[in-house]
Amino acid sequence: MNFIQTRGYEKTKPKTVTFSQAILSPIASFGGLYVPEKLPELGIDFLNKHTNSSYKELASDMLSRFEIDIEPDVINEALNLYDKFDDSKNPVPVVKVKENLYVSELYHGPTRAFKDMALQPFGVVLSSIAQKNNENYLILAATSGDTGPAALETFKNRANVQVACLYPDGGTSDVQRLQMVTEDAKNLKVIGINGVFDDAQNALKRLLASNDFKSALQEKNISLSAANSVNFGRIIFQIIYHIHSYLELVRQEAIAMGEKVYLNVPSGNFGNALGGYYAWKMGLPVEKIIISSNENNVLTKLIKTGRYDLRASHVVSTTSPAMDILKSSNVERILFDMFGYARTKELMEDLEVKNAYELTADELSTLRESFDADFCNGDEGKKYIKDTFENDGYLMDPHTATCFKAYETCSNPAIKSIIYSTAEWTKFSPVIANALTGEVDAQDIVALKSISKTANLAIPVMIQELFEKEIVQDTIIEKEDIEKEILKFL
Ligand SMILES: *Cc1c(COP(=O)(O)O)cnc(C)c1O
């Protein structure tokens, strides 16, 4: 299968590219993104065939329908990484919370957040393409907390790939920081910056666009790439778990095959929701996709009003920081799918030039046939955490909690809902401890112990160990010195 471009074709880049090419250089003509020329049609036969398949069997068959230019043994090696999840037979458990409400837990991988679902296999795929082409890649990552650990974990000791990961010193949780600074491998460099996440992100964008930096890398025979969530190499692995979650409900006899369900997704850059949308287009029986946001509610406004407007918006820090995003990159792929490349180009140019765009009434109603949305603030989220724990015995993180608001306001309670849980309680423990017992400003280690006691849950070994591991990545610098520091590492 080939990949085409969301904003059309400007004659300097190839009109279509292979999967490998779309992975290595994810930015298409006019700054657009790559999308599959045509999604495979799976339909109900595919679902019936896989009612008793393991996650890997399902994944392997689904990926084969995309006919991508990756060798089957590489795909197998990539999918084998799901064996390292808590339950190798079922890396994504789906848990009943109450009548008609199920949670699909996407956080049972090595870094305890959903980024592992895609980044774990992606690391194998990217490294294998680099080896095959006899090329060396530098992956740049800027993180507010979850992407960094997952990217380091997946590329650790992989051939032909080095990673430089930028994080705002003091801007992540203790657990997230420890997951990065204790990562010990020759091909990894973690750099703390005196600044906030935007400083790290802007530095990354500057480097990705800098010709000087690229020629300095070229002298060392290194090409530049990024592992951010617009990369289709990540999206493709995010289609699988939506199908798996549906089949889990069939296996649990919660639904009959063919019955429609809501997919309720805590959204930031829209990769997770896009995976659900593609699964739906490929034949998964879905009633609607519900988008849940926090106070940074641009997506909710888009889906409610048709206006994407950043003119009066600035990012606010919330208790669900992985969703503190205003420019939600993967929405572009939805616009392309619904309205075509000419209109997508127009809308995305409006966003760049005027910082806003507006859909027509017809376009908005098309969008609303597939999506609804609501946002949940931090206090509401904490109340959902406490109430759901006390009434239903289910403990969740603040990102997952945002879905409970939209569940109440956007869905018909007679139809089953799958809420996607994107992080384990261990990653955002101070917020959860505050929600459960009212304690304030606890350090992670204190909060972890208090939740562990209150909820009678063991702290997983990989989290426990972090507090005893040696800190091997101790670089903290000013943002002006990032380029120099990276070249020194290479
Ligand atoms: C990345 C992330 C999200 C947002 O996912 P998108 O695919 O960017 O919409 C939500 N929750 C957590 C915990 C995350 O790490």
Short mmCIF file of C-alpha atoms and ligand atoms in Angstrom, two decimals:
data_model
loop_
_atom_site.label_atom_id
_atom_site.label_comp_id
_atom_site.label_asym_id
_atom_site.label_seq_id
_atom_site.Cartn_x
_atom_site.Cartn_y
_atom_site.Cartn_z
CA MET A 1 0.00 0.00 0.00
CA ASN A 2 1.15 3.52 -0.74
CA PHE A 3 0.67 6.70 1.21
CA ILE A 4 -0.68 10.01 -0.08
CA GLN A 5 -0.61 13.53 1.30
CA THR A 6 -3.29 15.40 3.24
CA ARG A 7 -2.64 18.79 1.59
CA GLY A 8 -2.10 17.54 -1.95
CA TYR A 9 1.06 17.42 -3.94
CA GLU A 10 3.48 20.27 -4.72
CA LYS A 11 5.77 18.45 -7.19
CA THR A 12 8.98 18.55 -5.12
CA LYS A 13 8.09 15.58 -2.93
CA PRO A 14 6.96 12.30 -4.49
CA LYS A 15 3.22 12.04 -5.03
CA THR A 16 2.98 8.78 -3.16
CA VAL A 17 5.46 7.09 -0.84
CA THR A 18 5.90 3.70 0.74
CA PHE A 19 5.26 3.02 4.43
CA SER A 20 9.02 3.11 5.15
CA GLN A 21 9.38 6.46 3.47
CA ALA A 22 6.38 7.86 5.34
CA ILE A 23 8.00 6.73 8.58
CA LEU A 24 11.44 8.17 7.83
CA SER A 25 10.19 11.57 6.65
CA PRO A 26 6.72 12.07 8.06
CA ILE A 27 6.20 15.63 6.79
CA ALA A 28 4.53 15.75 3.36
CA SER A 29 4.03 18.51 0.75
CA PHE A 30 2.87 21.91 2.06
CA GLY A 31 3.58 20.68 5.60
CA GLY A 32 0.88 17.99 5.39
CA LEU A 33 0.86 14.42 6.67
CA TYR A 34 0.84 11.01 5.03
CA VAL A 35 -2.29 8.89 5.00
CA PRO A 36 -2.99 5.48 3.46
CA GLU A 37 -4.23 5.69 -0.11
CA LYS A 38 -7.09 3.39 0.80
CA LEU A 39 -7.83 1.73 4.13
CA PRO A 40 -8.15 -2.06 4.01
CA GLU A 41 -11.72 -3.26 4.39
CA LEU A 42 -11.94 -5.80 7.17
CA GLY A 43 -15.63 -6.10 7.85
CA ILE A 44 -17.43 -8.53 10.10
CA ASP A 45 -15.70 -11.60 8.58
CA PHE A 46 -12.39 -10.39 9.90
CA LEU A 47 -13.90 -9.87 13.36
CA ASN A 48 -15.49 -13.30 13.34
CA LYS A 49 -12.21 -14.85 12.29
CA HIS A 50 -10.45 -13.28 15.26
CA THR A 51 -12.91 -13.75 18.11
CA ASN A 52 -10.48 -16.19 19.71
CA SER A 53 -7.19 -14.79 18.47
CA SER A 54 -4.41 -13.54 20.69
CA TYR A 55 -3.48 -9.87 20.48
CA LYS A 56 -0.47 -10.72 18.33
CA GLU A 57 -2.43 -12.90 15.91
CA LEU A 58 -4.98 -10.15 15.46
CA ALA A 59 -2.26 -7.52 15.04
CA SER A 60 -0.29 -9.56 12.56
CA ASP A 61 -3.33 -10.22 10.34
CA MET A 62 -4.48 -6.59 10.51
CA LEU A 63 -1.03 -5.30 9.60
CA SER A 64 -0.77 -7.74 6.70
CA ARG A 65 -3.94 -6.21 5.21
CA PHE A 66 -2.11 -2.89 4.94
CA GLU A 67 0.47 -4.53 2.66
CA ILE A 68 3.33 -2.41 3.98
CA ASP A 69 6.94 -2.75 2.85
CA ILE A 70 8.19 -4.31 6.08
CA GLU A 71 9.38 -7.94 6.20
CA PRO A 72 7.09 -10.31 8.14
CA ASP A 73 9.91 -11.34 10.49
CA VAL A 74 10.47 -7.69 11.42
CA ILE A 75 6.76 -7.32 12.13
CA ASN A 76 6.90 -10.47 14.26
CA GLU A 77 9.86 -9.19 16.19
CA ALA A 78 8.04 -5.89 16.74
CA LEU A 79 4.85 -7.57 17.94
CA ASN A 80 6.82 -9.86 20.26
CA LEU A 81 7.42 -6.81 22.43
CA TYR A 82 3.82 -7.09 23.63
CA ASP A 83 5.02 -10.24 25.40
CA LYS A 84 6.81 -7.96 27.87
CA PHE A 85 3.51 -6.43 28.99
CA ASP A 86 2.03 -7.54 32.33
CA ASP A 87 0.05 -10.36 30.76
CA SER A 88 1.73 -11.60 27.60
CA LYS A 89 -1.50 -13.34 26.56
CA ASN A 90 -3.53 -10.17 26.86
CA PRO A 91 -1.49 -6.96 26.83
CA VAL A 92 -4.66 -4.83 26.86
CA PRO A 93 -7.18 -5.99 29.49
CA VAL A 94 -10.71 -4.61 29.21
CA VAL A 95 -12.35 -4.23 32.60
CA LYS A 96 -16.01 -3.76 33.46
CA VAL A 97 -16.45 -0.74 35.75
CA LYS A 98 -20.22 -0.64 35.90
CA GLU A 99 -23.28 -1.45 33.82
CA ASN A 100 -22.50 -0.78 30.13
CA LEU A 101 -19.18 0.93 30.94
CA TYR A 102 -15.86 -0.78 30.21
CA VAL A 103 -12.28 0.48 30.47
CA SER A 104 -9.63 -0.65 28.02
CA GLU A 105 -6.30 -0.42 29.83
CA LEU A 106 -3.56 0.68 27.45
CA TYR A 107 -0.89 1.14 30.12
CA HIS A 108 0.44 -2.33 30.92
CA GLY A 109 3.74 -1.81 29.07
CA PRO A 110 7.21 -1.02 30.40
CA THR A 111 6.68 2.73 31.01
CA ARG A 112 3.11 2.41 32.36
CA ALA A 113 1.48 4.74 29.82
CA PHE A 114 -0.26 4.19 26.52
CA LYS A 115 2.63 5.56 24.44
CA ASP A 116 4.18 2.07 24.76
CA MET A 117 1.34 0.58 22.68
CA ALA A 118 2.73 2.20 19.55
CA LEU A 119 6.30 3.11 20.43
CA GLN A 120 7.36 -0.37 21.54
CA PRO A 121 6.84 -2.00 18.11
CA PHE A 122 7.72 1.23 16.28
CA GLY A 123 11.28 1.13 17.67
CA VAL A 124 11.93 -2.25 16.08
CA VAL A 125 10.45 -1.19 12.74
CA LEU A 126 12.41 2.06 12.51
CA SER A 127 15.70 0.45 13.52
CA SER A 128 15.20 -2.33 10.97
CA ILE A 129 14.58 0.14 8.12
CA ALA A 130 17.69 2.08 9.15
CA GLN A 131 19.78 -1.10 9.15
CA LYS A 132 18.40 -2.25 5.83
CA ASN A 133 19.18 1.12 4.21
CA ASN A 134 22.55 1.18 5.93
CA GLU A 135 21.70 4.55 7.47
CA ASN A 136 22.07 6.04 10.94
CA TYR A 137 19.31 8.07 12.50
CA LEU A 138 19.13 10.61 15.26
CA ILE A 139 15.68 10.65 16.81
CA LEU A 140 14.86 13.91 18.52
CA ALA A 141 12.13 13.89 21.12
CA ALA A 142 10.75 16.66 23.30
CA THR A 143 8.58 15.46 26.12
CA SER A 144 6.27 16.75 28.81
CA GLY A 145 6.48 13.36 30.46
CA ASP A 146 5.14 10.25 28.73
CA THR A 147 6.65 10.23 25.25
CA GLY A 148 10.24 10.61 26.50
CA PRO A 149 10.37 7.48 28.67
CA ALA A 150 8.53 5.42 26.03
CA ALA A 151 10.86 6.59 23.23
CA LEU A 152 14.01 5.91 25.29
CA GLU A 153 12.74 2.49 26.32
CA THR A 154 11.99 1.40 22.77
CA PHE A 155 15.22 2.62 21.14
CA LYS A 156 17.55 1.54 23.97
CA ASN A 157 20.50 -0.38 22.43
CA ARG A 158 18.84 -0.61 19.01
CA ALA A 159 21.18 -0.60 16.04
CA ASN A 160 21.57 2.45 13.77
CA VAL A 161 19.50 4.73 15.99
CA GLN A 162 20.47 7.30 18.60
CA VAL A 163 18.03 9.31 20.68
CA ALA A 164 18.29 12.77 22.17
CA CYS A 165 15.40 13.48 24.48
CA LEU A 166 14.66 16.97 25.79
CA TYR A 167 12.55 17.56 28.89
CA PRO A 168 11.77 20.62 31.00
CA ASP A 169 13.64 20.25 34.29
CA GLY A 170 11.01 20.46 37.05
CA GLY A 171 8.19 20.17 34.50
CA THR A 172 7.54 16.43 34.76
CA SER A 173 6.51 14.18 37.60
CA ASP A 174 9.26 12.50 39.67
CA VAL A 175 8.40 9.11 38.19
CA GLN A 176 8.55 10.42 34.62
CA ARG A 177 11.89 12.16 35.27
CA LEU A 178 13.39 9.09 36.93
CA GLN A 179 12.24 6.90 34.04
CA MET A 180 14.39 9.09 31.77
CA VAL A 181 17.44 9.96 33.85
CA THR A 182 18.07 6.37 34.94
CA GLU A 183 18.04 5.06 31.34
CA ASP A 184 21.53 3.73 30.78
CA ALA A 185 22.54 3.01 27.18
CA LYS A 186 25.24 4.38 24.90
CA ASN A 187 22.77 5.43 22.20
CA LEU A 188 20.59 7.54 24.52
CA LYS A 189 21.06 11.11 25.69
CA VAL A 190 18.59 12.77 28.04
CA ILE A 191 18.81 16.54 28.36
CA GLY A 192 17.03 18.58 31.01
CA ILE A 193 16.38 22.18 30.06
CA ASN A 194 16.01 25.19 32.29
CA GLY A 195 12.60 26.13 30.96
CA VAL A 196 9.11 24.79 30.29
CA PHE A 197 7.85 22.16 27.84
CA ASP A 198 7.29 24.76 25.10
CA ASP A 199 11.00 25.68 25.28
CA ALA A 200 11.93 22.04 24.73
CA GLN A 201 9.41 21.68 21.92
CA ASN A 202 10.49 24.92 20.20
CA ALA A 203 14.14 23.89 20.43
CA LEU A 204 13.23 20.58 18.80
CA LYS A 205 11.31 22.28 15.98
CA ARG A 206 14.22 24.67 15.40
CA LEU A 207 16.68 21.80 15.13
CA LEU A 208 14.42 19.77 12.82
CA ALA A 209 14.26 22.77 10.48
CA SER A 210 17.91 23.87 10.76
CA ASN A 211 20.09 23.25 7.71
CA ASP A 212 23.24 23.94 9.71
CA PHE A 213 22.33 21.25 12.18
CA LYS A 214 21.50 18.82 9.39
CA SER A 215 24.85 19.40 7.66
CA ALA A 216 26.67 18.95 10.96
CA LEU A 217 24.87 15.61 11.26
CA GLN A 218 25.57 14.71 7.65
CA GLU A 219 29.30 15.07 8.34
CA LYS A 220 28.87 12.34 10.92
CA ASN A 221 26.75 10.34 8.44
CA ILE A 222 23.59 10.73 10.49
CA SER A 223 20.08 11.64 9.30
CA LEU A 224 17.47 13.32 11.41
CA SER A 225 14.07 11.88 12.31
CA ALA A 226 11.40 12.34 14.96
CA ALA A 227 9.21 9.89 16.80
CA ASN A 228 6.26 12.21 17.33
CA SER A 229 2.68 11.13 17.16
CA VAL A 230 1.98 12.26 13.59
CA ASN A 231 4.24 9.47 12.37
CA PHE A 232 2.05 6.88 10.61
CA GLY A 233 4.41 4.22 11.94
CA ARG A 234 2.87 4.95 15.33
CA ILE A 235 -0.73 5.37 14.15
CA ILE A 236 -0.84 1.96 12.48
CA PHE A 237 -0.21 0.22 15.82
CA GLN A 238 -2.99 2.28 17.41
CA ILE A 239 -5.71 0.81 15.21
CA ILE A 240 -5.17 -2.69 16.58
CA TYR A 241 -6.15 -2.17 20.20
CA HIS A 242 -9.52 -0.66 19.26
CA ILE A 243 -10.38 -3.84 17.38
CA HIS A 244 -8.97 -5.95 20.20
CA SER A 245 -11.03 -4.09 22.83
CA TYR A 246 -14.21 -4.69 20.83
CA LEU A 247 -13.40 -8.40 20.50
CA GLU A 248 -12.72 -8.55 24.24
CA LEU A 249 -16.29 -7.38 24.86
CA VAL A 250 -17.55 -10.06 22.49
CA ARG A 251 -15.46 -12.68 24.34
CA GLN A 252 -16.78 -11.46 27.69
CA GLU A 253 -20.30 -11.79 26.22
CA ALA A 254 -20.89 -8.14 27.05
CA ILE A 255 -21.94 -7.49 23.44
CA ALA A 256 -23.11 -9.54 20.50
CA MET A 257 -20.91 -9.53 17.41
CA GLY A 258 -21.96 -6.55 15.29
CA GLU A 259 -23.39 -4.53 18.18
CA LYS A 260 -22.27 -0.91 18.12
CA VAL A 261 -20.27 0.64 20.96
CA TYR A 262 -18.95 4.07 21.87
CA LEU A 263 -15.22 4.60 21.88
CA ASN A 264 -14.44 7.28 24.47
CA VAL A 265 -10.89 8.61 24.12
CA PRO A 266 -8.89 11.05 26.29
CA SER A 267 -7.37 13.17 23.55
CA GLY A 268 -4.40 15.43 23.01
CA ASN A 269 -2.72 15.06 19.65
CA PHE A 270 -5.61 12.83 18.45
CA GLY A 271 -3.50 9.78 17.60
CA ASN A 272 -5.51 7.46 19.81
CA ALA A 273 -8.85 8.77 18.51
CA LEU A 274 -7.62 8.59 14.91
CA GLY A 275 -6.76 4.92 15.42
CA GLY A 276 -10.36 4.36 16.54
CA TYR A 277 -11.72 6.27 13.54
CA TYR A 278 -9.65 4.18 11.12
CA ALA A 279 -10.77 0.97 12.86
CA TRP A 280 -14.38 2.12 12.41
CA LYS A 281 -13.81 2.90 8.72
CA MET A 282 -12.26 -0.54 8.32
CA GLY A 283 -15.41 -2.17 9.64
CA LEU A 284 -15.51 -2.02 13.44
CA PRO A 285 -19.13 -1.52 14.64
CA VAL A 286 -18.97 1.89 16.34
CA GLU A 287 -21.84 4.12 17.44
CA LYS A 288 -19.72 7.24 17.83
CA ILE A 289 -16.28 8.32 18.97
CA ILE A 290 -16.42 10.53 22.05
CA ILE A 291 -13.50 12.91 22.45
CA SER A 292 -12.62 13.86 26.02
CA SER A 293 -10.44 16.87 26.76
CA ASN A 294 -9.28 18.82 29.79
CA GLU A 295 -9.34 22.62 30.23
CA ASN A 296 -7.39 22.91 26.96
CA ASN A 297 -10.64 22.25 25.20
CA VAL A 298 -10.01 23.21 21.55
CA LEU A 299 -11.14 19.78 20.36
CA THR A 300 -14.41 19.99 22.25
CA LYS A 301 -15.06 23.42 20.74
CA LEU A 302 -14.24 22.16 17.25
CA ILE A 303 -16.64 19.26 17.54
CA LYS A 304 -19.38 21.33 19.17
CA THR A 305 -19.13 24.49 17.04
CA GLY A 306 -17.01 23.76 13.95
CA ARG A 307 -14.53 26.46 14.98
CA TYR A 308 -10.89 25.72 15.72
CA ASP A 309 -9.75 28.97 17.25
CA LEU A 310 -6.42 29.56 18.93
CA ARG A 311 -6.53 33.36 18.83
CA ALA A 312 -7.55 33.80 22.44
CA SER A 313 -6.16 30.51 23.71
CA HIS A 314 -2.99 29.70 25.53
CA VAL A 315 -2.03 26.34 26.95
CA VAL A 316 -2.94 25.97 30.62
CA SER A 317 -1.26 23.44 32.91
CA THR A 318 -3.70 20.83 34.13
CA THR A 319 -3.80 17.65 36.20
CA SER A 320 -3.80 15.68 32.89
CA PRO A 321 -0.64 17.17 31.34
CA ALA A 322 -0.35 14.71 28.42
CA MET A 323 -3.47 16.40 27.01
CA ASP A 324 -2.22 19.98 27.44
CA ILE A 325 -2.12 20.57 23.70
CA LEU A 326 -3.68 23.24 21.49
CA LYS A 327 -2.48 22.25 18.03
CA SER A 328 -3.81 18.74 17.77
CA SER A 329 -1.90 17.46 14.77
CA ASN A 330 -3.81 14.33 13.82
CA VAL A 331 -7.12 16.17 13.37
CA GLU A 332 -5.72 17.00 9.93
CA ARG A 333 -6.07 13.36 8.90
CA ILE A 334 -9.77 13.41 9.84
CA LEU A 335 -10.30 16.61 7.83
CA PHE A 336 -8.62 14.99 4.85
CA ASP A 337 -10.71 11.86 5.14
CA MET A 338 -13.95 13.82 5.35
CA PHE A 339 -13.33 16.83 3.12
CA GLY A 340 -10.43 16.01 0.80
CA TYR A 341 -7.00 17.53 0.26
CA ALA A 342 -7.96 20.91 -1.24
CA ARG A 343 -10.19 21.80 1.70
CA THR A 344 -7.69 20.39 4.21
CA LYS A 345 -4.96 22.57 2.75
CA GLU A 346 -7.24 25.61 2.97
CA LEU A 347 -8.20 24.93 6.58
CA MET A 348 -4.65 24.19 7.72
CA GLU A 349 -3.39 27.35 6.02
CA ASP A 350 -6.07 29.34 7.85
CA LEU A 351 -4.83 27.82 11.08
CA GLU A 352 -1.24 28.79 10.29
CA VAL A 353 -2.01 32.30 9.05
CA LYS A 354 -5.06 33.36 11.07
CA ASN A 355 -4.62 30.99 14.00
CA ALA A 356 -8.18 29.78 13.40
CA TYR A 357 -10.44 28.00 10.92
CA GLU A 358 -14.14 27.40 10.64
CA LEU A 359 -16.03 24.48 9.11
CA THR A 360 -19.23 25.06 7.13
CA ALA A 361 -22.51 23.92 8.65
CA ASP A 362 -22.52 20.87 6.36
CA GLU A 363 -18.96 19.99 7.29
CA LEU A 364 -19.76 20.31 10.97
CA SER A 365 -22.69 17.95 10.66
CA THR A 366 -20.49 15.44 8.84
CA LEU A 367 -17.94 15.69 11.65
CA ARG A 368 -20.65 15.27 14.27
CA GLU A 369 -21.95 12.09 12.65
CA SER A 370 -18.70 10.47 13.79
CA PHE A 371 -17.67 12.48 16.85
CA ASP A 372 -19.01 14.12 19.94
CA ALA A 373 -16.95 15.72 22.72
CA ASP A 374 -16.85 17.30 26.13
CA PHE A 375 -14.16 18.58 28.47
CA CYS A 376 -13.58 17.93 32.14
CA ASN A 377 -11.71 20.24 34.50
CA GLY A 378 -9.26 19.11 37.18
CA ASP A 379 -11.70 19.30 40.09
CA GLU A 380 -14.38 17.38 38.21
CA GLY A 381 -11.74 14.83 37.23
CA LYS A 382 -10.67 14.32 40.84
CA LYS A 383 -14.29 13.81 41.84
CA TYR A 384 -14.67 11.11 39.17
CA ILE A 385 -11.48 9.45 40.47
CA LYS A 386 -12.77 9.43 44.05
CA ASP A 387 -16.36 8.46 43.24
CA THR A 388 -15.41 5.71 40.82
CA PHE A 389 -12.97 4.30 43.34
CA GLU A 390 -15.45 4.45 46.21
CA ASN A 391 -18.57 3.31 44.33
CA ASP A 392 -17.16 0.89 41.77
CA GLY A 393 -13.79 -0.06 43.27
CA TYR A 394 -11.97 1.10 40.15
CA LEU A 395 -8.87 3.30 40.36
CA MET A 396 -7.91 5.44 37.38
CA ASP A 397 -5.54 8.22 36.43
CA PRO A 398 -6.53 11.86 35.72
CA HIS A 399 -6.43 11.45 31.90
CA THR A 400 -8.83 8.52 31.99
CA ALA A 401 -11.05 10.44 34.41
CA THR A 402 -11.81 13.11 31.79
CA CYS A 403 -13.75 10.46 29.85
CA PHE A 404 -16.27 9.99 32.64
CA LYS A 405 -17.63 13.50 32.13
CA ALA A 406 -18.12 13.02 28.39
CA TYR A 407 -19.58 9.58 29.10
CA GLU A 408 -22.31 11.29 31.12
CA THR A 409 -22.97 14.17 28.76
CA CYS A 410 -22.48 12.65 25.30
CA SER A 411 -23.50 9.01 25.32
CA ASN A 412 -26.73 7.04 25.45
CA PRO A 413 -26.29 4.93 28.60
CA ALA A 414 -28.15 2.01 27.03
CA ILE A 415 -25.29 1.56 24.53
CA LYS A 416 -22.01 0.10 25.75
CA SER A 417 -18.99 2.36 26.08
CA ILE A 418 -15.29 1.58 25.94
CA ILE A 419 -13.27 4.22 27.78
CA TYR A 420 -9.55 4.15 27.00
CA SER A 421 -7.27 4.35 29.99
CA THR A 422 -3.97 5.90 28.97
CA ALA A 423 -1.88 5.84 32.15
CA GLU A 424 -1.43 3.77 35.26
CA TRP A 425 -2.16 5.41 38.64
CA THR A 426 1.58 5.27 39.39
CA LYS A 427 2.40 7.92 36.80
CA PHE A 428 0.24 10.68 38.24
CA SER A 429 0.12 9.65 41.88
CA PRO A 430 0.13 13.08 43.58
CA VAL A 431 -3.12 14.07 41.80
CA ILE A 432 -4.73 10.74 42.61
CA ALA A 433 -3.65 10.82 46.26
CA ASN A 434 -5.12 14.30 46.47
CA ALA A 435 -8.37 13.07 44.94
CA LEU A 436 -8.64 10.09 47.29
CA THR A 437 -7.54 11.51 50.62
CA GLY A 438 -7.18 15.27 50.13
CA GLU A 439 -3.44 15.27 50.82
CA VAL A 440 -1.70 18.08 48.96
CA ASP A 441 1.70 18.48 47.28
CA ALA A 442 2.90 15.01 48.18
CA GLN A 443 6.05 13.85 46.42
CA ASP A 444 5.51 10.88 44.12
CA ILE A 445 7.07 8.37 46.51
CA VAL A 446 4.82 9.51 49.38
CA ALA A 447 1.72 9.56 47.16
CA LEU A 448 2.50 6.13 45.72
CA LYS A 449 2.71 4.61 49.18
CA SER A 450 -0.44 6.31 50.36
CA ILE A 451 -2.48 5.17 47.32
CA SER A 452 -1.01 1.70 47.58
CA LYS A 453 -2.32 1.54 51.14
CA THR A 454 -5.71 3.17 50.50
CA ALA A 455 -6.47 1.12 47.40
CA ASN A 456 -4.65 -2.01 48.50
CA LEU A 457 -2.63 -2.12 45.28
CA ALA A 458 1.02 -3.08 44.97
CA ILE A 459 3.41 -0.56 43.43
CA PRO A 460 4.73 -2.29 40.29
CA VAL A 461 8.39 -3.34 40.48
CA MET A 462 9.54 -1.13 37.61
CA ILE A 463 8.18 1.93 39.41
CA GLN A 464 9.53 0.89 42.81
CA GLU A 465 13.00 0.27 41.35
CA LEU A 466 13.22 3.76 39.88
CA PHE A 467 13.76 5.27 43.30
CA GLU A 468 16.83 3.12 43.90
CA LYS A 469 18.42 3.23 40.47
CA GLU A 470 21.51 5.32 39.78
CA ILE A 471 20.96 8.60 37.94
CA VAL A 472 23.13 8.31 34.84
CA GLN A 473 21.71 11.15 32.76
CA ASP A 474 22.54 14.30 34.67
CA THR A 475 22.81 16.94 31.93
CA ILE A 476 20.80 20.07 32.67
CA ILE A 477 21.48 23.04 30.42
CA GLU A 478 20.18 26.35 29.08
CA LYS A 479 18.08 26.05 25.94
CA GLU A 480 20.68 27.99 23.90
CA ASP A 481 23.18 25.14 24.44
CA ILE A 482 21.04 22.24 23.19
CA GLU A 483 22.57 21.94 19.73
CA LYS A 484 26.12 21.97 21.08
CA GLU A 485 25.22 19.35 23.68
CA ILE A 486 23.66 17.02 21.11
CA LEU A 487 26.62 17.28 18.72
CA LYS A 488 28.95 16.53 21.64
CA PHE A 489 26.94 13.36 22.41
CA LEU A 490 27.07 12.19 18.79
C1 LIG B 1 -0.27 10.93 24.94
C2 LIG B 1 -1.31 10.77 25.98
C3 LIG B 1 -2.66 11.13 25.76
C4 LIG B 1 -3.13 11.77 24.47
O1 LIG B 1 -3.13 10.89 23.39
P1 LIG B 1 -3.25 11.43 21.89
O2 LIG B 1 -3.08 10.26 21.04
O3 LIG B 1 -2.14 12.44 21.73
O4 LIG B 1 -4.59 12.07 21.76
C5 LIG B 1 -3.58 10.90 26.77
N1 LIG B 1 -3.18 10.40 27.96
C6 LIG B 1 -1.91 10.05 28.22
C7 LIG B 1 -1.56 9.53 29.57
C8 LIG B 1 -0.92 10.21 27.24
O5 LIG B 1 0.36 9.88 27.52
#
